[in-house]
Amino acid sequence: MAAFPGLRSMIWVRWASLSLVAMLCLMAIEGHVYAIPHFYAPYGKSVFSVPTVIAALLSLCAVLLQHPLRAVTRAEATLWSLVIVTAIVARALHEQGIRIGSGEMGINTGVSFILLAVGQLTFGRLRHAPFVLSLLSMMLPFTALMGYLFGQSALFGAMALPTCLMLLALGTACSARFARRPMMRALISGSQVGQASRLTLAAWCGWLAGEALVLKLVPPAFYTLSMFVLLVISSIFVFVMVLYLAMKAEQHRVRRKTRNRFLVEALHRDGLTRLYGREMGTLYMQCYGPTASVAMIMVGVDHWEDLVARKGTETAERLVRRISGALYLDSGSEELLIRWDDGRFLLLSYALTPETLKDRAERLRQKAGATGDLGGDLSEVSISAGAACARRGDVTLEPAALRARSALLEAERAGCNRVVLSLVA
């Protein structure tokens, strides 16, 4: 639920849609029983007929039996089958000239019911067809609603205004069943993509309502001009959206290609110490940097260049292997140890605080200094450490790592065998 905060809103939308269906059905029943035409035909000659009410009530009961992420039960399948039978029988009776009450179930209404019922019956049995059929079931009601909003009677035909609202509400309520679909996940996700999707959907609904309101308010003489202006604005908006989506897709492709190449490089280990390099440290920061202040401790041999010049490369490599092994054994599961450069190692940890950072750095320094007998005179080898904390939200390695390196150099200048903190960000 925390990863998908829009899921709770979807549940509320589902219950609001079912409540709207129940209210429209009750109004239509009262209208037919008490002969109140405005209850079942509030606008125009199209009627929320008795067969439509029966199919709507059967659909409502079937939706109430749904478990959004479970398969179709036998009772639900029976109700959806009755919806299909009702739609077919209603059309057959109308062709024979037999009517039940006022009005009829139009072809567009019957097709919408059948698409919705088949889509729900095949849920869990087919992969893509249920979701596609559920979306198609709302196409004709949406077209009818646009006809009512823009005063185009040819668009809604025999579908009454309560009927198209009822079918749209049923389709919306059934959409909760497809919460695992990629399209629905993008809508209910708590990420920036999810927020942008919900905002875009709300803006689209507001734009349609605004267009209808503008066309209702303008004088008839300017109706054609207003339609043309709105069409131009919509076209420009769609053109901009296409360019924007294409730009985001290209950026995503380049970012994914770069990330894959960077991941391959990050998996490489140092040949001498078998530790990861700086690329793995960058990945660590990208994972934990947004939510934590990552602490960095750089441990190094004092005056490394002078030591290599005096003792030779072979002895220096043995010392590096011994130090890296000691540091690796002392690092925890929440920490990452990488090799920074010759004679220096960097430990990253998201679990350290500024209060415990110095003690942890001192412990690492002492572990690195306990290298054992390497042969020869290495009594003058000293180990220092520099520590720093990255800012919360920082996903790059260099700023805090360079400050830790500066603290290490300061420890060398101050007399070696010590720890220096650099906590000022």
Steps between C-alpha positions, in 0.01 A plus 500: 500500500789737574648439155163565335327785686259537209356156581299638791361771273409231245301315767309817581438563130375143462246538779394842373442349154294214643297747705430701184383185320267410787358853513435514124331160507277597792401824327418312180292241690303773677452680171356191332283404800358848565506617136752782554681534163765738634633222721580263213525750211629831636627627164364430152294203390744225600380287790669306781284198419389212723731240330790742548409533869493121537841462330642782711379341826644163401831669415496688831454175694781336301739788571414483871608135497835582344834461673727745314804270482327160503345281233133510400277302736215279382233739632660797326531305173131407520398865543716617207351223287151624592606850392595368155173305476300807604664716232441243227140422604415871528616562142318188375174610665537849356545355151175311551327823603467399866584772752524489877402844622619819337799510267735224391851373554690648207761311302781717640379431856475125438846485341649690797343256747624199304855637471511573873359159593733304271796702625419411861424135421840452337693664785770260619458278195638727227789744525411818312143451375321571834662841543451594134133394503436693822644814342300445179180468704541866603565628148135522389376653831782754487407592143139540610604721791699720264190524282298623797768746607545651153137478391555242222203261503653278231770392747272353769214362290270286718730505806352714776714730712451288818590191298834635379585626850408160645716309248796732557465454875486120462811501282684721750402273790623192311835665427614433860529135403784590263716682756797276413498604136790728398259772385316497832821483703617820336173663606503395867875511566641737760790599276529819298369308199187403692441853621547635147260236362227589748551872439486449122181295530337766718610773257357303207161462672505870589585592140203301365265658753642845422449450127138401554443801726655741249281368219193535722579864579604635160231645273381273217658733242847427641448126552700392192783742579513379861518138386785588266694686772457212746608253233816702429583524871446126545718423198782719630475338842512149349797600284688629805414184696628279216830690493528487878431125515747439218763701688439303822514170311831593339642613835387173656666301221829687535487480879433126491781438254741707710388330821553154353850592391571658838371189679736279301791723600388505863510121523872493424720426801849616573751231400717543811246535781183354335310809614257703289598836354350848504218406261349270765527785749297718264232230480497483880438874515221478243329233710536648850585865439140620439379375841807510726809702578774260391816507712839447335823395665820501299784292645849526356867435561685817595751623243429211266732617222799516734418151633491353148829670413670356812353149523420417140183414310474139613502587870250784437262263323520251789418783738201610288363145488535461876334836575213438255434158655491643852266781397273266305462263796406793724244653262131434570212394276377860468846622399694498175880491480664614176856567393550870439858508370846376594515452875152646569163333563156654538223362720141616439224450756143629526467381862761729660422833666737794557518396865619145425707585194826577681491180708434293188787671316737437790405134509563465128835675536606259773383198298699619199808554720491140633655356184717239667853398404563590137871441514761772503493818704144636479483638850490855362176436299216714631131512411271806509133554422283786380121506537217706353122485460314557175190717487168318512381474142849508351534219243854573385812353658760768446399794728506311830777263388730790410432659838591170668818491293586857606447398864736205447769727353454735794553206738827419321619860530403509867729213594342178368329217697188703564141568387377832363131580446359730235131541586432842352297451181 
